[in-house]
PDB file of C-alpha atoms and ligand atoms in Angstrom:
ATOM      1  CA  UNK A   1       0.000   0.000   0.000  1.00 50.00           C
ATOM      2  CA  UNK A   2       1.510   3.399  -1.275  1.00 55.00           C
ATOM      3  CA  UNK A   3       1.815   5.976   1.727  1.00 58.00           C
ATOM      4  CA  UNK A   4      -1.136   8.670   1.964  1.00 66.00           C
ATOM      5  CA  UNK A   5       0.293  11.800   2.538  1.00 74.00           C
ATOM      6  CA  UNK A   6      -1.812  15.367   2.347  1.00 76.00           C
ATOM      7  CA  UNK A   7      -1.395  19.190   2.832  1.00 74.00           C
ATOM      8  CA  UNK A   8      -1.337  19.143   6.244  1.00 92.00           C
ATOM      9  CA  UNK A   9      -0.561  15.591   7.639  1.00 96.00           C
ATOM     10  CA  UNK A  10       2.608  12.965   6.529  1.00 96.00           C
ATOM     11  CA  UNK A  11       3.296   9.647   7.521  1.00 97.00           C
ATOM     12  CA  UNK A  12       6.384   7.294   8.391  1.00 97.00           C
ATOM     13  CA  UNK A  13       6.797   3.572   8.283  1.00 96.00           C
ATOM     14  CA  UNK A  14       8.984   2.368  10.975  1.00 97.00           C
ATOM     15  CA  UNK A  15      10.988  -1.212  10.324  1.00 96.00           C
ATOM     16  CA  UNK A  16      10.484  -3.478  12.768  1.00 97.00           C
ATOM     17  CA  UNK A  17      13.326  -6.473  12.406  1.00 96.00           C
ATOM     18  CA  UNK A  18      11.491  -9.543  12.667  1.00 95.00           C
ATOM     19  CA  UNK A  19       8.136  -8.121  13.854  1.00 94.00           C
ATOM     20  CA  UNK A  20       9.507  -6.966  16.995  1.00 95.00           C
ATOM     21  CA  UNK A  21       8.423  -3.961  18.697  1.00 95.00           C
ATOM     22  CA  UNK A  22      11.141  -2.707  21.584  1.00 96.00           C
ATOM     23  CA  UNK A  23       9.517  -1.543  24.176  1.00 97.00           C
ATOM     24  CA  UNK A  24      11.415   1.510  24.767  1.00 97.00           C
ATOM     25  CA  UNK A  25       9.624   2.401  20.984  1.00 98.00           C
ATOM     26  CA  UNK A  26       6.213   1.130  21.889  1.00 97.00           C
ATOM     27  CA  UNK A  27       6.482   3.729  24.703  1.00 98.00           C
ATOM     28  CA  UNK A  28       7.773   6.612  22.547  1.00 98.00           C
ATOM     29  CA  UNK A  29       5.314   5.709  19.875  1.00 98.00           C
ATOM     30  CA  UNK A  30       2.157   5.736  22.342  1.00 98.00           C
ATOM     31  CA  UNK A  31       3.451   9.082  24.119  1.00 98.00           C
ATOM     32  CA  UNK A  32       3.831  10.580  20.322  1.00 98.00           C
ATOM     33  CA  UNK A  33       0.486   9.359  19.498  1.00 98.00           C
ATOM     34  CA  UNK A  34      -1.229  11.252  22.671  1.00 97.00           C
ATOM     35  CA  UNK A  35       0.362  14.241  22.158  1.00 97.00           C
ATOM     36  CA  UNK A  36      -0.104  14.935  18.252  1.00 96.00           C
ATOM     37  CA  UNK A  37      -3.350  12.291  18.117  1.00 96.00           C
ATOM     38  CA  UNK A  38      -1.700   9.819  15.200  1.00 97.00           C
ATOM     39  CA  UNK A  39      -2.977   7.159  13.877  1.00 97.00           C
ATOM     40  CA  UNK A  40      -0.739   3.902  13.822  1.00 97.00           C
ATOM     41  CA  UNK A  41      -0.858   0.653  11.253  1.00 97.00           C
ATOM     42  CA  UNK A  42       0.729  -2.442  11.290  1.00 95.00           C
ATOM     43  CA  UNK A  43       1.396  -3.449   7.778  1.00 94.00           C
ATOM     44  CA  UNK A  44       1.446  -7.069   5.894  1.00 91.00           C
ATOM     45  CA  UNK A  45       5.450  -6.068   6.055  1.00 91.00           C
ATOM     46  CA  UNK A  46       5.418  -6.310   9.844  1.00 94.00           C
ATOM     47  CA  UNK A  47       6.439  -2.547   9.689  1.00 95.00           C
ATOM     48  CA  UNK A  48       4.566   0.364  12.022  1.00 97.00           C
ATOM     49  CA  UNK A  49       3.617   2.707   9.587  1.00 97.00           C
ATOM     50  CA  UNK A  50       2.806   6.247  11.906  1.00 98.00           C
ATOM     51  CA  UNK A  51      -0.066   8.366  10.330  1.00 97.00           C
ATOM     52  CA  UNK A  52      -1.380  11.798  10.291  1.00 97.00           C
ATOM     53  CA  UNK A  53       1.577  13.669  11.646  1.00 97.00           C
ATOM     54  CA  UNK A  54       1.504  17.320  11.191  1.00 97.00           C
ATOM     55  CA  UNK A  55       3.718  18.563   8.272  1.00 97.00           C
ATOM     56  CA  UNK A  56       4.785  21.243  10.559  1.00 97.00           C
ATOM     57  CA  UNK A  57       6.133  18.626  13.532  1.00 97.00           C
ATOM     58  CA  UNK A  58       7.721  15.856  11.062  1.00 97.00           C
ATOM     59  CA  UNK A  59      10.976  16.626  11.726  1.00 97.00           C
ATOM     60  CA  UNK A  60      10.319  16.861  14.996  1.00 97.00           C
ATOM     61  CA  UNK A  61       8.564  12.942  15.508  1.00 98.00           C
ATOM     62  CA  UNK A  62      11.230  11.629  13.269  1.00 97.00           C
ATOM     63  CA  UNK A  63      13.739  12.694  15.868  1.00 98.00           C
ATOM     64  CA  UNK A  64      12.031  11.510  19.092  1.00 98.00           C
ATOM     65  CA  UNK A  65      11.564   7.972  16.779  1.00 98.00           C
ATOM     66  CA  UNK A  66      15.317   7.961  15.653  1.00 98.00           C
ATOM     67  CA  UNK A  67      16.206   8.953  19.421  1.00 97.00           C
ATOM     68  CA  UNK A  68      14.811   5.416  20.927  1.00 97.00           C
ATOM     69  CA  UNK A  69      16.488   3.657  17.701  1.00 96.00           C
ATOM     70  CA  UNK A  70      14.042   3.597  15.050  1.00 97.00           C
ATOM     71  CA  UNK A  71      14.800   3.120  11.172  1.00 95.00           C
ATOM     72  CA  UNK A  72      12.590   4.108   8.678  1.00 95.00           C
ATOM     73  CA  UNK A  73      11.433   2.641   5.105  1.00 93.00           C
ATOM     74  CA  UNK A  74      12.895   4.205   2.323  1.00 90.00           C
ATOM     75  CA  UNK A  75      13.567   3.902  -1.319  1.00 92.00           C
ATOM     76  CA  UNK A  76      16.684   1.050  -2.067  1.00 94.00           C
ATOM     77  CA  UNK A  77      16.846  -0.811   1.211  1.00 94.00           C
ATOM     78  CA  UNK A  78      17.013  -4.200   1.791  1.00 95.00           C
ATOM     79  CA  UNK A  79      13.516  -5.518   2.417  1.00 94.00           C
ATOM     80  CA  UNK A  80      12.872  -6.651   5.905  1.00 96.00           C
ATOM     81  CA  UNK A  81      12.069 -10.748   5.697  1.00 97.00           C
ATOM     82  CA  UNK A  82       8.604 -10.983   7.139  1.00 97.00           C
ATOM     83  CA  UNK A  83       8.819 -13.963   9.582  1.00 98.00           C
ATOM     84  CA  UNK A  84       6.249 -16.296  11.352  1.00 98.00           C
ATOM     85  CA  UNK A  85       6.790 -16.439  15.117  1.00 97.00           C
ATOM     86  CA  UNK A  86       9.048 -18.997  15.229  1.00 97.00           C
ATOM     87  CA  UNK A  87      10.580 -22.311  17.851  1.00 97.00           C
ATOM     88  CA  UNK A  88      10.559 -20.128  20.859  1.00 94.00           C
ATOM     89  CA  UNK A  89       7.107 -19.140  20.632  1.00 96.00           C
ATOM     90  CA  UNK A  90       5.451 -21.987  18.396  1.00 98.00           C
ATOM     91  CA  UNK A  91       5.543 -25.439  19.146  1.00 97.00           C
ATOM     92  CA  UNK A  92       5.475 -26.976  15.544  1.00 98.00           C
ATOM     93  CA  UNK A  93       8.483 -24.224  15.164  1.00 98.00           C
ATOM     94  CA  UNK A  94      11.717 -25.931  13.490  1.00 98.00           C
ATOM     95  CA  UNK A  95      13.581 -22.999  13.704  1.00 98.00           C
ATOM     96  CA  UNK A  96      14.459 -19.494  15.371  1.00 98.00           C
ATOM     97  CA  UNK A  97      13.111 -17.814  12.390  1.00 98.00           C
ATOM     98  CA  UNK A  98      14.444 -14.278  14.087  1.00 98.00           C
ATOM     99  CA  UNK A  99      17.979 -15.328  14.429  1.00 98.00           C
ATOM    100  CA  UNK A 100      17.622 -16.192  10.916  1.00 98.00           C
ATOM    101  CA  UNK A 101      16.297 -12.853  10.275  1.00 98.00           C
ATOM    102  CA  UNK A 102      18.859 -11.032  11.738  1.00 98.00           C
ATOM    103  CA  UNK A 103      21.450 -13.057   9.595  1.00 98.00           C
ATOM    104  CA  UNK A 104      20.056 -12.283   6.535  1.00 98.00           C
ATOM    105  CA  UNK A 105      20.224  -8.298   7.896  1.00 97.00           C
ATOM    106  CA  UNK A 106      23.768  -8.287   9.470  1.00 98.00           C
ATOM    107  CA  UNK A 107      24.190  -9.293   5.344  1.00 98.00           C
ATOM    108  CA  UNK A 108      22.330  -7.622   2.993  1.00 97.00           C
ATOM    109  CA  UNK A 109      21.090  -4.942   5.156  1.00 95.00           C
ATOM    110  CA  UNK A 110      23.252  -2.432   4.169  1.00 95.00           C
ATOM    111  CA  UNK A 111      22.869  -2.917   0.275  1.00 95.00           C
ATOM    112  CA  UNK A 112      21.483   0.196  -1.158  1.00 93.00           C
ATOM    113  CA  UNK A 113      20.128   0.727  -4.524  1.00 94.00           C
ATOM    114  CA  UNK A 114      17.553  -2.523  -3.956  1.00 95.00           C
ATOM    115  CA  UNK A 115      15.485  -2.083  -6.681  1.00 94.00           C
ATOM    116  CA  UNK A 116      11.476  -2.278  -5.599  1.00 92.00           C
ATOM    117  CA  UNK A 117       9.109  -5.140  -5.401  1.00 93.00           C
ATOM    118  CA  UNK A 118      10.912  -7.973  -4.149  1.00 95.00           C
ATOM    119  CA  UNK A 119       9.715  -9.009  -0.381  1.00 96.00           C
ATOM    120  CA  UNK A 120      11.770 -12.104   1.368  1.00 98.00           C
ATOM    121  CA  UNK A 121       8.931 -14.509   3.722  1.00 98.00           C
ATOM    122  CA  UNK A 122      10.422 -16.711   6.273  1.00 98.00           C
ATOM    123  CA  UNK A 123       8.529 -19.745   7.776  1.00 98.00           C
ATOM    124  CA  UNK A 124       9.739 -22.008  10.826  1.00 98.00           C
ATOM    125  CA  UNK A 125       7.723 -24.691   9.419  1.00 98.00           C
ATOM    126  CA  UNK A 126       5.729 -26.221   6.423  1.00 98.00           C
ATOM    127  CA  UNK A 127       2.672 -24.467   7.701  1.00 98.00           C
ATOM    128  CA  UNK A 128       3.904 -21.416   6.178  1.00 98.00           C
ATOM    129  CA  UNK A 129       1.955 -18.675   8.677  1.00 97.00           C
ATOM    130  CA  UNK A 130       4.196 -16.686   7.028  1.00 97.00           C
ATOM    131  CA  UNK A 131       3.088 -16.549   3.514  1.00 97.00           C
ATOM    132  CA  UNK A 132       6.285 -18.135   2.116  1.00 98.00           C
ATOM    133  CA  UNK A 133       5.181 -19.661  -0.690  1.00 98.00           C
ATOM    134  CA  UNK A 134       3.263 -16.551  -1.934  1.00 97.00           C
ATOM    135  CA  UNK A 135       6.424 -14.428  -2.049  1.00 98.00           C
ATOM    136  CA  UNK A 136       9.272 -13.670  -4.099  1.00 98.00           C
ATOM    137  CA  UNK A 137      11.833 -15.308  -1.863  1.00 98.00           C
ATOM    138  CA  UNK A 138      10.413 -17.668   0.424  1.00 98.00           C
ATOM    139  CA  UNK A 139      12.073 -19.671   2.964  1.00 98.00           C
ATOM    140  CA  UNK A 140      10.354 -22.538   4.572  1.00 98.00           C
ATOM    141  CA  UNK A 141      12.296 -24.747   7.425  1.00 98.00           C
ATOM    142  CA  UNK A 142      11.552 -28.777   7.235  1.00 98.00           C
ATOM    143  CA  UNK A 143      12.639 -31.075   9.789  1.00 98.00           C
ATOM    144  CA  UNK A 144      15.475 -32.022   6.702  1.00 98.00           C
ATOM    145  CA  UNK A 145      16.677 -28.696   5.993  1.00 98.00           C
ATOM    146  CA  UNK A 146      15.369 -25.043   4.424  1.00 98.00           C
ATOM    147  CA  UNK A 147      13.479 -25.555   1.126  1.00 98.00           C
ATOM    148  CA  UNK A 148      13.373 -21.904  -1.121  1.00 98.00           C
ATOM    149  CA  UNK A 149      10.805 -20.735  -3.032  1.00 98.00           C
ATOM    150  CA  UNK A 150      11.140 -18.091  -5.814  1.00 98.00           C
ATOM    151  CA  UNK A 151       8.578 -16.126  -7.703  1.00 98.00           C
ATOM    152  CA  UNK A 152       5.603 -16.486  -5.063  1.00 98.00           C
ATOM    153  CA  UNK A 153       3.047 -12.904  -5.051  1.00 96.00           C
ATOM    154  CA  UNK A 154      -0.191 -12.139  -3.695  1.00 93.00           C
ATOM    155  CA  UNK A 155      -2.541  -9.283  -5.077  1.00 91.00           C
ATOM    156  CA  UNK A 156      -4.683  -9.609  -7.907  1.00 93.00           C
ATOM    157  CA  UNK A 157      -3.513 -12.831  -9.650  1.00 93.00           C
ATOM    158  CA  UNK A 158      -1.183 -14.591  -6.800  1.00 96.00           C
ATOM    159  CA  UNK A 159       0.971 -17.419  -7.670  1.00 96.00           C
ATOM    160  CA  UNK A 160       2.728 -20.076  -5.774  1.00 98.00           C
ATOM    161  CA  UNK A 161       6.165 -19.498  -5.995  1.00 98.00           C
ATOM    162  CA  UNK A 162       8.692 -22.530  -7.451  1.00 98.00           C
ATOM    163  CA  UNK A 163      10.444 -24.479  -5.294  1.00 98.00           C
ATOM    164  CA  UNK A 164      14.518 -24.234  -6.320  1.00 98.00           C
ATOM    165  CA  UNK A 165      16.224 -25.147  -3.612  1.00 98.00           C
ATOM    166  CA  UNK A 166      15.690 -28.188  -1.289  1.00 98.00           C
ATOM    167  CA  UNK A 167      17.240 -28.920   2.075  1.00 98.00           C
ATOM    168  CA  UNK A 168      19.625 -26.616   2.043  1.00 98.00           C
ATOM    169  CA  UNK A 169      21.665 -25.422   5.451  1.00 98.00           C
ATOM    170  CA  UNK A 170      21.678 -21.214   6.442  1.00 98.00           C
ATOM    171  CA  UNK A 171      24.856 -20.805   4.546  1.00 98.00           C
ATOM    172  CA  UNK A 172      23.506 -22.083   1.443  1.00 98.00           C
ATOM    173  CA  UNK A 173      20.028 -19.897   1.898  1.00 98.00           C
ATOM    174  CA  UNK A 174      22.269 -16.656   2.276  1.00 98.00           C
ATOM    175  CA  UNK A 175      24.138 -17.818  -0.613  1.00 98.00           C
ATOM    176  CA  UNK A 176      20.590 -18.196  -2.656  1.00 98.00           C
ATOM    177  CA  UNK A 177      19.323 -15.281  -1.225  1.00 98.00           C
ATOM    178  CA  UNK A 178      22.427 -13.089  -2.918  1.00 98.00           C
ATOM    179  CA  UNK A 179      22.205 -14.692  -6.669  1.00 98.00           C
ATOM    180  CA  UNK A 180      18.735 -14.210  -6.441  1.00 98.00           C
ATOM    181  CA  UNK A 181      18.873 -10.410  -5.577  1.00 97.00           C
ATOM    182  CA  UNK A 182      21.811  -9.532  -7.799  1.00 97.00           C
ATOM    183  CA  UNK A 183      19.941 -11.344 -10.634  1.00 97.00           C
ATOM    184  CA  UNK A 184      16.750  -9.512 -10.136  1.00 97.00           C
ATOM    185  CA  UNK A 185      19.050  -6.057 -10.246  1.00 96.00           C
ATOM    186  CA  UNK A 186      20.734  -7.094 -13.609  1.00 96.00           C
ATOM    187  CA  UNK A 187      17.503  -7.893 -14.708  1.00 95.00           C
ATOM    188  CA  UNK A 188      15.101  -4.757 -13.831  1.00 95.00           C
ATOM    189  CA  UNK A 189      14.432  -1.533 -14.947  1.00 92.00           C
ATOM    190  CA  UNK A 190      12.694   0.162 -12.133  1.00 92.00           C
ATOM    191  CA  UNK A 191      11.030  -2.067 -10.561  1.00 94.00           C
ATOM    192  CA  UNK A 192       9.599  -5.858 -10.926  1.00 94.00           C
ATOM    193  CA  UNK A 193       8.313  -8.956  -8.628  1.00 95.00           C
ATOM    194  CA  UNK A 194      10.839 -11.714  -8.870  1.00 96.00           C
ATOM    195  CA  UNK A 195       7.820 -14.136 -10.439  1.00 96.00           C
ATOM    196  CA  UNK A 196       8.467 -12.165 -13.680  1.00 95.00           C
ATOM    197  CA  UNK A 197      11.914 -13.550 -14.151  1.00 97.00           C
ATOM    198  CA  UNK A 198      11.263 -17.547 -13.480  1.00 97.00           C
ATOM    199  CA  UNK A 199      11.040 -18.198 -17.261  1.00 95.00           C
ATOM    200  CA  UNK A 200      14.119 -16.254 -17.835  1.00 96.00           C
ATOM    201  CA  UNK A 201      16.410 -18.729 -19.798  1.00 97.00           C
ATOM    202  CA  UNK A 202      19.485 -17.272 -17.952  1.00 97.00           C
ATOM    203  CA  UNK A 203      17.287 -18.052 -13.873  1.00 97.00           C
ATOM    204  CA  UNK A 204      20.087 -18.669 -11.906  1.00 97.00           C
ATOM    205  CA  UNK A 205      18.184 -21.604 -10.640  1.00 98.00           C
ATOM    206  CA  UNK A 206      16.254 -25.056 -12.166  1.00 97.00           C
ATOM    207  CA  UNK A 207      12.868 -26.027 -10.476  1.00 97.00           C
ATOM    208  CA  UNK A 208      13.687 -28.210  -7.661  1.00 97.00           C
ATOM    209  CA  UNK A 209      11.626 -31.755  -7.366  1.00 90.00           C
TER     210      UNK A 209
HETATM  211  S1  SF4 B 301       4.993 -21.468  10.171  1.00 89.62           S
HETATM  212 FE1  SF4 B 301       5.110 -23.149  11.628  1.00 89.62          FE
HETATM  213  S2  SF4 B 301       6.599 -22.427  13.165  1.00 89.62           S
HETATM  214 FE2  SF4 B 301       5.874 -20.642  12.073  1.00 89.62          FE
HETATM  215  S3  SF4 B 301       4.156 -19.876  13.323  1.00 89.62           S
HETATM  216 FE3  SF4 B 301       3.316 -21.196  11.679  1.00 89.62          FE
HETATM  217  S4  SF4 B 301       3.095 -23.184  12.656  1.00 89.62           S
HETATM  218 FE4  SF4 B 301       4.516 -21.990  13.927  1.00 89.62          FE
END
């Protein structure tokens, strides 16, 4: 969903690593809230989008936000994985799907220049809570190992995205996770979903069975 911004009011979308929010933020978001009477979302992304801020005290919120640590969304980051809960909190839960998070972060994070539309899902299980299958890079734990999905979307038309990687170990997902980023780069313009490039005869990766 595109921001909704208007002559008086802006908003900010606030990224929450792993669909966490500190409390030292919770309580700076609330007391920001009160005071200037903002609305607050909590997107698909797992992000805190913070609505209806004055134009005149922008600057102002950003700083208090950026004081107790936040980061905001911007054009050419890294996208945030969206993870299920994970093996501390779910007891079907193969794997701390935060720590893996936070891997993938300590990474890629600080690529710049990402160009839009690709979103990374992670799952601690085959349940997928997650959505992993319906994203461009999923990543779904199995009691044998991660499997990786490519090409998954929602919206309009969704599509279940190909399997092309099975059982593979964190190193190899990072190592997936890379080709498949620098490949969608060389291959877009401005901006494309990953599912667009599966039938590219040069996909850096075969359907795995
Ligand atoms: S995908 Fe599996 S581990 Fe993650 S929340 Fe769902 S059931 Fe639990």
């Amino acid at each position: 969903m595109n921001e909704h911004n208007t002559a008086e009011t802006k908003s900010v979308t606030i990224m929450l690593p792993a669909g966490r929010l500190p409390l030292d933020l919770l309580r700076t978001v609330d007391d920001l809230a009160e005071r200037f009477r903002l609305k607050l979302y909590l997107s698909t992304l797992q992000n805190l989008r913070v609505m209806g801020i004055p134009v005149e005290k922008f600057d102002e919120v950003k700083a208090e936000l950026a004081g107790v640590g936040a980061t905001f969304k911007g054009p050419g980051r890294f996208p945030l994985p969206r993870i299920c809960v994970g093996k501390a909190d779910c007891k079907l839960g193969l794997v701390d799907t935060a720590a893996l998070s936070s891997h993938i972060m300590e990474r890629f994070g600080s690529r710049s220049n990402v160009k839009p539309k690709i979103k990374i899902a992670l799952a601690g299980c085959p349940a997928s809570c997650s959505g992993a299958l319906l994203t461009d890079i999923g990543v779904l734990a199995t009691r044998a190992g991660y499997d990786i999905y490519a090409g998954g979307k929602g919206g309009p038309q969704p599509r279940v995205g190909r399997r092309i990687v099975r059982q593979a170990d964190e190193a190899k997902v990072l190592e997936v996770i890379e080709k498949l980023v620098d490949f969608h780069d060389a291959r877009t313009g401005s901006k494309q979903r990953m599912g667009k490039l599966l039938d590219d005869p040069e996909f850096p990766f075969a359907e795995a069975v």
